[in-house]
């Protein structure tokens, strides 16, 4: 369905029709399920996406880094949840950002609450914060309801900090292949989150913001009933790894088109897309439309493809991991109805600070 | 030795003293060995590096993509070898580039020679080309002396194409850990290259450009005596994978400094550098100065570190693969003598076309 003739290779291609279908469908599912949607912008890194998601009813967006939030806020996107903890050195940038948009921070300790409080007090502002709960991913977050209560009480007693909710993201469950297994594990994570929420609510009675869930689990968050908000991001574009997860059925909207540059190896084509075009942290990309064909990177700028006709000129690939592949590129090449219709900057690409 | 206090995390840090030592030393070794040096700019992606390498005596530079070559040529770098084959769609850009700098292409087939000849004839120019020989990496290149002869004769009989040499890059051998094993395999590759060179010289008697070798093998190329030029790139900055290769003893000049954002997991620190800051295609980065400490990515923006004191604020890492890690960043943070002395744009980052 996708054109290949007009695109210089390799290129990161976005099927706009598929993107719009995905955005509309996730918005409708969350609305029907009675849960807010706050799409994660670390996937698309583009204010255009964030704006379209907001237009479809999103409560705001998530970003992983202040740098991403800065790009979004400057483009006019409001209500940003920074889903990762901050080092102390970043608090000034965070406070600057509060001048442009509503931004919420997450905290995992009373020490972090004290840091935020001191910084906020110096400026005479108030920082909205969520208590971050570890529900099994074992990165940041508190480990127990008791620890959640400690952080909540620190918030309650610290000027410049306003406790507004709880975050507990089950990132480690998003790609559990079987739906029933994924549902069971997600419910365990939400039960763990519920105990922390209860401890926090003992401090903040009217707390009504519980944020969790990704593209692989948002349906279970709706079914479980605790969470008020889902943080899914990948659904907008999808990738080969999510495409293999049972019950995740958004449309593939993200592709890489590569050109054949080597034909001297029998049974193999060498293409001009390697590790600088396609991330491999989640395995190798899939070859679009050829289930038996395989692709593997063989260097920064080369890939080796088997299973295609020897006269092939262009090879279309489906990235294995959308976030890290998008982050390699400066722009999307836009396609609609099989025609190239311009490019879109990946404005927050590389914003790792 | 490196400062950490002034740098916002995560950041890609370049030790300028170490870079300058590496550039000077490789230049001296190649000069003493009687071989030209054409450093590969796909590693550093920076005209500053290319200029310093030229200043130290380099014959020119290599790039993998036209986009990289465009950045270098526009910055005034002359004599560029494009080490990868071109798709037909790129020939116009290649010919435009010839207006700014001397640029040499590589070819693996008579068909490619015909394409280049047609494009060059339309503009009334001549394209210098190398016959690309597969010496075991199994990407592009001809497989036999006979095939090399076919391509050479195609060059000789095609207007607009001028045969100037032979390329045979043994990329698959650069990281063979044991020096004696690497030397033996490199000599086999150079013998294979020598047979192809002989077949090409039967067509082009005065051919005097044979280019090969990387950071792991340039010494064996010198010792073997066939090659006239080495293409090493990584030596300028080094990385953890090359650091483990016996006999490769350039100085580590490239680091990532990360900040601790999570302290709730016993025995582990969570840092703000993940897969969008550090490439993992060659394994995990090393923890600088702590041989027993380990780092692993746990998501786009998180890393998990073991073996460090619980009060650690900043963790210094040595990237496992310099090329793909540098390609994630927009700039180097420069350090000299333990002090931050500015930043340097990674001007050709993301130039994959």
XYZ file of C-alpha atoms in Angstrom:
706
model
C 0.000 0.000 0.000
C 2.899 2.377 0.618
C 4.675 4.173 -2.167
C 8.406 3.766 -2.380
C 9.367 5.566 -5.534
C 9.658 9.114 -4.222
C 11.548 8.516 -0.976
C 15.330 8.776 -0.620
C 16.552 5.797 1.409
C 16.769 5.010 4.205
C 13.822 6.935 5.609
C 11.491 6.704 8.583
C 7.988 6.667 7.137
C 4.744 7.477 8.899
C 1.387 6.352 7.508
C -0.837 9.264 8.539
C -4.082 7.382 7.961
C -2.954 4.638 10.332
C -1.757 7.159 12.930
C -5.100 8.930 12.910
C -7.000 5.662 13.210
C -4.850 4.654 16.194
C -5.275 8.004 17.954
C -9.047 7.968 17.452
C -9.437 4.374 18.545
C -7.429 4.642 21.765
C -9.296 7.844 22.658
C -12.620 6.118 22.103
C -11.643 3.021 24.103
C -10.452 5.050 27.078
C -13.537 7.286 26.974
C -15.826 4.250 26.842
C -13.861 2.664 29.687
C -14.151 5.724 31.892
C -10.405 6.321 32.127
C -8.402 9.398 31.125
C -5.666 9.079 28.518
C -2.314 10.845 28.876
C -0.251 9.638 25.898
C 3.492 9.301 26.398
C 5.333 11.705 24.096
C 8.666 9.896 24.539
C 7.482 7.635 21.723
C 6.628 10.154 18.993
C 8.662 13.155 20.291
C 6.471 15.425 18.187
C 4.158 18.287 19.227
C 1.973 17.517 16.198
C 1.163 14.104 17.670
C 0.584 15.587 21.125
C -1.753 18.192 19.711
C -3.762 15.621 17.749
C -3.972 13.390 20.829
C -5.201 16.326 22.902
C -7.697 17.165 20.182
C -9.030 13.616 20.496
C -9.615 14.167 24.205
C -6.353 13.368 25.970
C -5.998 14.805 29.491
C -2.431 15.944 28.742
C 0.809 14.202 27.869
C 3.661 12.375 29.542
C 7.333 13.009 28.879
C 10.350 11.169 30.288
C 12.754 14.113 30.274
C 12.599 17.854 30.911
C 14.123 18.389 27.480
C 11.128 16.685 25.871
C 8.744 18.662 28.075
C 10.455 21.906 27.053
C 9.882 21.140 23.379
C 6.233 20.310 24.051
C 5.551 23.294 26.316
C 7.144 25.718 23.865
C 4.901 24.301 21.144
C 1.875 25.125 23.314
C 1.152 21.690 24.775
C -0.205 22.067 28.310
C -0.510 19.677 31.254
C 2.632 17.586 31.161
C 3.497 14.739 33.522
C 7.225 14.169 33.828
C 7.208 10.431 34.482
C 10.814 10.091 35.689
C 12.506 11.339 38.811
C 14.691 14.460 38.631
C 18.231 15.003 39.799
C 18.639 18.022 42.059
C 20.644 19.785 39.339
C 17.552 19.914 37.132
C 15.173 21.683 39.482
C 15.861 25.142 38.070
C 14.956 24.015 34.573
C 11.842 22.364 35.949
C 10.771 25.574 37.661
C 11.389 27.593 34.488
C 9.150 25.155 32.657
C 6.323 25.777 35.133
C 6.090 29.314 33.716
C 4.956 27.917 30.359
C 2.752 24.960 31.251
C 1.259 22.904 34.031
C 3.918 20.283 34.789
C 3.768 17.531 37.404
C 6.788 15.792 38.913
C 7.146 12.331 40.470
C 9.005 11.590 43.708
C 10.242 8.397 45.340
C 11.604 9.687 48.656
C 11.214 12.273 51.399
C 14.655 13.588 50.419
C 13.414 14.335 46.916
C 10.329 16.064 48.368
C 12.600 18.255 50.490
C 14.693 19.171 47.417
C 11.608 20.136 45.424
C 10.194 22.092 48.363
C 13.368 24.121 48.832
C 13.599 24.939 45.117
C 9.909 25.876 44.886
C 10.025 28.038 47.996
C 12.923 30.059 46.578
C 10.671 31.015 43.663
C 7.474 31.261 45.623
C 5.723 28.606 43.528
C 4.110 25.252 44.197
C 5.086 22.009 42.441
C 2.389 19.376 41.898
C 3.801 15.910 42.609
C 2.820 12.269 42.334
C 4.165 9.586 44.621
C 5.951 7.130 42.330
C 5.315 3.488 43.242
C 7.397 0.518 42.117
C 4.857 -2.060 40.923
C 7.475 -4.546 39.729
C 9.566 -2.802 37.099
C 12.273 -2.268 39.758
C 13.481 1.091 38.522
C 12.397 4.081 40.553
C 9.520 4.340 43.025
C 8.651 3.318 46.576
C 8.513 -0.373 47.366
C 5.775 -0.560 50.005
C 2.571 1.144 51.179
C 4.512 2.248 54.272
C 7.134 3.962 52.144
C 4.384 5.551 50.037
C 2.867 6.932 53.241
C 6.226 8.363 54.303
C 6.592 10.225 51.002
C 2.970 11.404 51.138
C 3.413 12.799 54.639
C 6.612 14.530 53.533
C 4.622 16.175 50.747
C 1.854 17.224 53.160
C 4.337 18.876 55.492
C 6.514 20.547 52.846
C 5.762 24.034 51.626
C 6.036 24.408 47.860
C 4.961 20.811 47.178
C 1.365 19.789 46.512
C 0.515 16.081 46.500
C -1.893 15.400 43.639
C -1.736 11.675 42.966
C 0.103 8.389 42.545
C 2.008 6.861 39.632
C 2.807 3.170 39.243
C 3.873 2.140 35.761
C 4.088 -1.561 34.933
C 6.499 -1.209 32.020
C 7.839 -4.725 32.517
C 4.467 -6.242 31.600
C 3.706 -4.452 28.336
C 5.188 -7.148 26.128
C 4.036 -10.302 27.940
C 2.836 -12.163 24.855
C -0.219 -14.059 26.151
C -3.193 -11.882 26.989
C -4.402 -13.955 29.952
C -0.947 -14.021 31.524
C -0.489 -10.299 30.941
C -3.910 -9.582 32.459
C -3.119 -11.654 35.558
C 0.235 -9.932 36.120
C -1.248 -6.484 35.461
C -3.956 -7.107 38.069
C -1.239 -8.073 40.570
C 0.586 -4.830 39.799
C -2.621 -2.800 40.189
C -3.398 -4.507 43.497
C 0.093 -3.552 44.658
C -0.564 -0.017 43.440
C -3.928 0.017 45.237
C -2.260 -0.661 48.596
C 0.074 2.279 48.023
C -2.831 4.489 46.923
C -4.680 3.588 50.112
C -1.661 4.610 52.213
C -1.367 7.888 50.333
C -5.113 8.573 50.648
C -4.761 8.319 54.418
C -2.775 11.543 54.045
C -4.558 13.135 51.090
C -8.219 12.186 51.277
C -9.392 13.762 48.039
C -6.595 12.361 45.883
C -8.136 11.385 42.533
C -5.212 10.908 40.118
C -3.820 7.398 39.735
C -1.778 6.986 36.567
C -0.457 3.719 35.098
C -0.665 1.400 32.074
C 0.739 1.287 28.561
C -0.265 0.011 25.155
C -0.102 -3.598 26.360
C -2.146 -3.158 29.536
C -4.559 -0.198 29.296
C -7.530 -2.558 28.841
C -6.691 -4.322 32.091
C -6.306 -1.010 33.886
C -9.821 -0.121 32.754
C -11.143 -3.523 33.822
C -9.391 -3.419 37.205
C -10.913 -0.073 38.046
C -8.237 1.527 40.246
C -6.431 3.746 37.764
C -7.925 7.030 36.625
C -5.497 7.439 33.748
C -3.484 5.451 31.182
C -0.019 6.509 29.930
C 0.148 4.567 26.652
C 2.443 5.879 23.940
C 3.401 3.213 21.405
C -0.203 2.640 20.258
C -0.015 5.721 18.032
C 2.594 4.194 15.720
C 3.108 0.577 16.869
C 6.155 -1.605 16.183
C 7.026 -5.221 15.438
C 7.429 -6.191 19.096
C 4.017 -4.850 20.115
C 2.575 -6.345 16.940
C 3.448 -9.803 18.299
C 1.635 -9.222 21.616
C -1.743 -10.978 21.792
C -4.633 -8.543 21.911
C -2.658 -5.446 20.922
C -4.197 -4.673 17.577
C -3.495 -1.081 16.634
C -2.393 -0.466 13.061
C 1.269 -0.451 12.051
C 1.968 3.177 11.124
C 5.766 3.339 11.319
C 8.131 1.922 8.718
C 11.657 2.219 7.449
C 12.188 2.062 3.708
C 15.673 0.956 2.704
C 17.425 0.678 -0.648
C 19.421 -2.290 -1.930
C 23.137 -1.441 -2.233
C 24.661 -4.939 -2.438
C 23.689 -7.880 -4.657
C 26.783 -10.050 -4.697
C 25.886 -12.404 -1.832
C 23.773 -15.318 -3.103
C 20.342 -15.399 -1.473
C 20.924 -12.151 0.381
C 20.412 -8.485 -0.315
C 22.442 -5.794 1.432
C 20.407 -2.663 2.211
C 21.393 0.847 3.271
C 19.703 0.733 6.700
C 21.784 -0.415 9.662
C 22.118 0.327 13.364
C 22.024 4.089 12.826
C 18.612 3.785 11.150
C 16.949 0.990 13.132
C 17.294 0.228 16.841
C 17.932 -3.384 17.806
C 17.433 -3.269 21.593
C 14.169 -5.161 21.102
C 15.496 -7.475 18.421
C 15.572 -7.117 14.674
C 12.975 -5.312 12.562
C 10.473 -7.328 10.531
C 10.322 -7.277 6.739
C 6.972 -5.765 5.744
C 4.704 -8.062 3.779
C 7.093 -11.010 3.743
C 6.639 -13.191 6.825
C 9.425 -15.565 5.737
C 11.962 -12.842 4.965
C 14.486 -11.778 7.596
C 16.495 -8.645 8.253
C 19.563 -8.244 10.456
C 21.846 -5.282 10.960
C 25.407 -5.828 9.755
C 27.017 -2.578 10.791
C 26.147 1.057 11.328
C 24.774 1.548 7.853
C 24.118 -1.926 6.438
C 21.420 -4.552 6.803
C 21.274 -8.086 5.423
C 17.951 -9.322 4.074
C 17.042 -12.873 3.130
C 13.936 -14.283 1.519
C 13.285 -11.588 -1.099
C 13.495 -11.673 -4.874
C 16.989 -10.865 -6.181
C 15.665 -7.960 -8.291
C 14.178 -6.126 -5.284
C 15.120 -2.416 -5.261
C 13.570 -1.319 -1.960
C 12.915 -3.187 1.262
C 10.252 -1.992 3.696
C 10.876 -2.771 7.343
C 8.808 -2.560 10.523
C 10.971 -1.306 13.431
C 11.186 -3.642 16.419
C 11.044 -0.774 18.962
C 9.336 2.445 17.948
C 10.730 4.744 20.678
C 14.415 4.074 20.107
C 14.102 3.918 16.316
C 12.226 7.231 16.094
C 14.932 8.741 18.314
C 17.533 8.023 15.604
C 15.814 10.241 13.035
C 15.417 13.972 12.502
C 12.097 13.701 10.663
C 9.234 11.491 9.621
C 8.476 11.161 5.919
C 4.691 11.403 5.746
C 2.577 9.168 3.533
C -1.172 9.290 3.042
C -3.104 7.066 0.696
C 0.106 5.756 -0.803
C 1.512 9.200 -1.602
C 4.315 11.169 0.032
C 2.821 14.301 1.580
C 5.794 16.010 3.225
C 7.888 15.581 6.330
C 7.411 16.204 10.053
C 10.308 17.155 12.346
C 10.948 14.850 15.304
C 11.330 17.943 17.412
C 12.238 16.309 20.723
C 14.672 13.776 19.240
C 17.795 13.416 21.338
C 16.424 15.415 24.282
C 17.933 13.160 26.924
C 18.517 15.761 29.652
C 40.307 12.735 36.492
C 37.159 14.073 34.867
C 35.036 16.741 36.447
C 31.396 16.004 36.977
C 30.073 18.984 38.852
C 29.350 21.329 35.975
C 27.675 18.937 33.553
C 23.911 18.441 33.242
C 23.191 14.722 33.017
C 23.194 12.632 30.994
C 25.891 14.013 28.703
C 28.338 12.667 26.144
C 31.750 13.852 27.295
C 34.924 14.126 25.233
C 38.351 14.319 26.864
C 40.170 16.623 24.440
C 43.625 15.755 25.741
C 42.998 12.074 25.093
C 41.546 12.780 21.626
C 44.596 14.793 20.644
C 46.949 12.104 21.930
C 45.087 9.462 19.910
C 45.099 11.535 16.718
C 48.811 12.292 17.019
C 49.768 8.733 17.833
C 47.857 7.074 14.984
C 49.258 9.645 12.552
C 52.788 8.918 13.755
C 52.341 5.132 13.591
C 50.987 5.224 10.053
C 53.706 7.641 8.917
C 56.398 5.437 10.437
C 54.790 2.375 8.840
C 54.725 3.937 5.399
C 50.930 3.817 5.040
C 48.494 6.655 4.462
C 45.729 7.284 7.004
C 42.172 8.143 5.937
C 40.194 8.277 9.198
C 36.554 7.212 9.085
C 34.303 10.144 9.966
C 31.278 7.900 10.614
C 32.675 7.537 14.122
C 33.052 11.165 15.215
C 30.664 12.810 12.695
C 32.422 16.101 13.299
C 34.330 18.379 10.884
C 36.494 19.509 13.816
C 37.851 15.981 14.198
C 38.329 15.622 10.445
C 40.212 18.901 10.296
C 42.495 17.941 13.174
C 43.130 14.537 11.595
C 44.009 16.214 8.296
C 46.254 18.627 10.159
C 48.095 15.609 11.577
C 48.738 14.341 8.072
C 45.687 12.305 7.075
C 45.276 11.739 3.321
C 41.566 12.581 3.526
C 38.572 11.065 5.279
C 36.079 8.274 4.846
C 32.318 8.625 5.241
C 29.657 5.923 5.055
C 26.871 8.111 3.693
C 26.520 11.017 1.272
C 24.803 12.967 4.041
C 27.938 12.716 6.175
C 30.106 13.657 3.196
C 27.903 16.705 2.526
C 28.454 17.943 6.083
C 32.201 17.433 5.780
C 32.530 18.961 2.303
C 30.504 22.024 3.289
C 32.836 22.462 6.262
C 35.781 22.531 3.874
C 37.046 18.969 4.258
C 38.467 17.728 0.950
C 39.208 14.272 -0.443
C 36.410 12.078 0.817
C 36.054 8.356 0.218
C 32.445 7.188 0.371
C 33.035 3.662 1.649
C 29.568 2.257 0.914
C 27.833 1.543 -2.371
C 25.212 4.000 -3.663
C 21.676 3.374 -4.817
C 20.930 4.784 -8.257
C 18.594 7.362 -6.700
C 21.550 9.006 -4.953
C 23.749 9.694 -7.967
C 22.516 13.263 -8.438
C 23.447 14.151 -4.873
C 26.808 12.503 -5.358
C 27.483 14.567 -8.480
C 26.448 17.768 -6.701
C 28.944 16.907 -3.992
C 31.746 16.625 -6.564
C 31.409 20.380 -7.084
C 32.605 20.987 -3.521
C 35.246 18.338 -2.914
C 37.109 15.412 -4.368
C 34.889 12.411 -3.624
C 35.533 8.791 -4.532
C 32.847 6.123 -4.865
C 33.046 2.339 -4.498
C 31.440 -0.163 -6.867
C 30.731 -3.882 -6.653
C 29.329 -4.619 -10.117
C 29.455 -3.703 -13.793
C 25.817 -2.581 -13.467
C 26.820 -0.019 -10.845
C 29.667 1.180 -13.070
C 27.195 1.674 -15.912
C 24.869 3.676 -13.630
C 27.716 5.936 -12.495
C 28.943 6.353 -16.067
C 25.531 7.413 -17.364
C 25.039 9.905 -14.537
C 28.563 11.347 -14.937
C 28.259 11.645 -18.709
C 25.057 13.696 -18.381
C 27.019 16.262 -16.395
C 30.233 15.958 -18.342
C 32.244 14.977 -15.273
C 34.341 11.994 -14.252
C 33.774 9.948 -11.094
C 36.800 8.344 -9.404
C 35.914 4.823 -8.242
C 37.405 1.982 -6.247
C 36.539 -1.653 -6.857
C 35.032 -2.870 -3.578
C 36.234 -6.343 -2.595
C 34.562 -8.637 -0.066
C 37.377 -9.888 2.156
C 35.095 -11.805 4.524
C 32.688 -9.288 6.019
C 30.031 -10.531 3.559
C 28.307 -7.229 3.015
C 29.031 -5.509 -0.290
C 31.935 -6.101 -2.669
C 33.071 -8.620 -5.267
C 33.758 -12.164 -4.140
C 36.600 -13.242 -6.432
C 39.565 -11.891 -8.417
C 37.613 -12.746 -11.568
C 34.677 -10.605 -10.465
C 37.100 -7.809 -9.529
C 38.526 -7.999 -13.048
C 35.046 -7.773 -14.576
C 34.283 -4.607 -12.605
C 37.713 -3.136 -13.431
C 37.205 -3.746 -17.160
C 33.755 -2.174 -16.933
C 35.387 0.911 -15.413
C 38.053 1.004 -18.123
C 35.463 0.926 -20.879
C 32.961 3.343 -19.340
C 33.174 7.050 -20.038
C 32.697 9.193 -16.935
C 34.257 6.595 -14.610
C 37.925 6.565 -13.648
C 39.292 3.511 -11.837
C 41.655 4.692 -9.109
C 42.017 1.817 -6.661
C 40.658 -1.066 -4.617
C 38.882 -1.196 -1.251
C 38.590 -4.287 0.934
C 37.545 -3.586 4.512
C 37.845 -6.392 7.061
C 35.294 -4.992 9.521
C 34.495 -8.443 10.875
C 38.017 -8.806 12.284
C 38.379 -5.550 14.206
C 37.214 -6.995 17.523
C 38.880 -10.414 17.475
C 40.218 -10.325 21.015
C 43.564 -12.132 20.710
C 46.229 -10.262 18.786
C 47.836 -13.343 17.196
C 44.473 -14.672 16.002
C 43.474 -11.245 14.666
C 46.793 -10.900 12.864
C 46.436 -14.331 11.236
C 42.895 -13.610 10.036
C 43.844 -10.118 8.837
C 46.713 -11.545 6.793
C 44.252 -14.005 5.193
C 41.962 -11.107 4.340
C 44.850 -9.093 2.868
C 45.984 -12.092 0.810
C 42.448 -12.351 -0.544
C 42.544 -8.624 -1.271
C 45.942 -9.008 -2.953
C 44.507 -11.496 -5.458
C 41.762 -9.014 -6.336
C 44.272 -6.166 -6.585
C 46.344 -8.242 -8.996
C 43.284 -8.845 -11.190
C 42.469 -5.135 -11.172
C 46.072 -4.166 -11.946
C 45.912 -6.318 -15.058
C 43.477 -3.648 -16.282
C 44.894 -0.548 -14.567
C 48.666 -0.939 -14.417
C 49.464 2.175 -12.438
C 46.850 1.658 -9.750
C 48.373 2.689 -6.426
C 45.464 3.064 -3.965
C 44.579 0.033 -1.834
C 42.489 0.945 1.197
C 41.584 -1.297 4.144
C 42.011 -1.753 7.907
C 40.498 -0.329 11.077
C 41.549 0.409 14.615
C 41.954 -3.299 15.359
C 44.029 -4.205 12.297
C 45.986 -1.222 10.945
C 49.246 -2.585 12.387
C 48.797 -5.836 10.483
C 48.007 -3.915 7.304
C 51.319 -2.098 7.719
C 53.149 -5.358 8.414
C 51.528 -7.207 5.493
C 52.583 -4.522 3.050
C 49.799 -4.622 0.453
C 47.598 -1.751 1.590
C 48.553 1.845 0.880
C 45.993 3.270 3.287
C 44.190 2.540 6.574
C 40.569 3.569 7.273
C 40.554 3.508 11.083
C 37.982 5.649 12.870
C 37.333 4.481 16.427
C 40.931 5.063 17.553
C 40.222 8.774 17.974
C 37.763 8.235 20.848
C 37.838 4.490 21.669
C 35.091 2.539 23.455
C 34.717 -0.317 25.926
C 34.594 -3.010 23.249
C 37.820 -1.870 21.565
C 39.344 -1.395 25.008
C 39.046 -5.146 25.561
C 40.875 -6.036 22.340
C 44.465 -7.137 22.918
C 46.988 -4.700 21.483
C 44.534 -1.845 20.881
C 45.817 0.699 23.361
C 44.592 4.137 22.423
C 43.277 6.272 25.266
C 39.618 6.261 26.277
C 38.370 9.729 25.323
C 34.595 9.232 25.213
C 32.356 8.968 28.273
C 28.776 9.356 29.373
C 28.133 11.004 32.715
C 24.787 10.064 34.265
C 22.958 11.235 37.379
C 21.374 9.038 40.031
C 17.555 9.377 40.015
C 16.554 6.282 41.997
C 17.833 4.983 45.335
C 15.083 2.688 46.534
C 16.426 -0.620 45.191
C 18.870 -2.182 47.655
C 22.341 -2.569 46.140
C 21.377 -0.770 42.962
C 21.349 2.788 41.736
C 19.018 3.945 38.969
C 20.607 6.530 36.655
C 19.173 8.870 34.032
C 20.998 7.315 31.055
C 19.193 4.575 29.131
C 18.903 3.332 25.572
C 18.446 6.820 24.152
C 21.816 7.880 25.633
C 23.930 4.732 25.230
C 23.832 2.211 22.407
C 23.749 -1.456 23.374
C 24.361 -3.160 20.019
C 27.850 -4.090 21.256
C 26.760 -4.916 24.791
C 26.506 -2.775 27.867
C 28.742 0.183 28.707
C 31.419 -0.189 31.377
C 31.425 1.754 34.637
C 34.479 4.023 34.614
C 36.986 3.347 37.364
C 35.024 0.494 38.956
C 35.896 -2.831 37.346
C 33.447 -4.713 39.573
C 30.518 -2.357 39.000
C 27.953 -3.121 36.274
C 25.560 -1.033 34.229
C 22.550 -2.224 32.229
C 19.895 -0.247 30.400
C 16.407 -0.624 31.865
C 14.387 1.419 29.416
C 14.742 4.398 27.099
C 15.911 6.729 29.851
C 16.999 4.529 32.759
C 20.037 2.483 33.643
C 20.637 0.158 36.592
C 24.057 0.242 38.252
C 25.426 -2.210 40.788
C 28.629 -2.161 42.784
C 28.801 1.529 43.689
C 28.462 3.285 47.008
C 24.844 4.143 47.889
C 25.639 7.850 48.217
C 26.970 8.150 44.655
C 25.508 11.165 42.816
C 27.026 10.701 39.366
C 28.058 7.611 37.465
C 30.628 7.802 34.662
C 30.261 5.246 31.900
C 32.393 4.137 28.956
C 30.195 3.475 25.890
C 30.420 -0.029 24.460
C 30.239 1.179 20.833
C 31.435 4.684 20.044
C 29.850 5.109 16.591
C 26.272 4.300 17.552
C 26.454 6.086 20.916
C 27.832 9.300 19.392
C 25.020 9.109 16.830
C 22.442 9.464 19.624
C 23.731 12.873 20.705
C 23.577 16.391 19.287
C 26.822 17.536 20.883
C 29.927 16.570 22.795
C 30.597 18.227 26.134
C 34.294 19.060 26.030
C 36.627 18.526 28.966
C 40.295 19.391 29.171
C 42.439 18.937 32.225
C 39.376 18.084 34.310
C 37.489 21.253 33.369
C 34.486 21.738 31.083
C 35.583 23.869 28.118
C 32.469 24.106 25.966
C 30.559 21.898 23.567
C 31.075 20.656 20.018
C 28.161 19.933 17.649
C 27.968 16.402 16.247
C 27.240 17.956 12.905
C 26.689 14.786 10.871
C 24.593 12.995 13.486
C 21.613 11.229 11.982
C 22.813 11.663 8.389
C 21.737 8.225 7.257
C 20.887 9.027 3.648
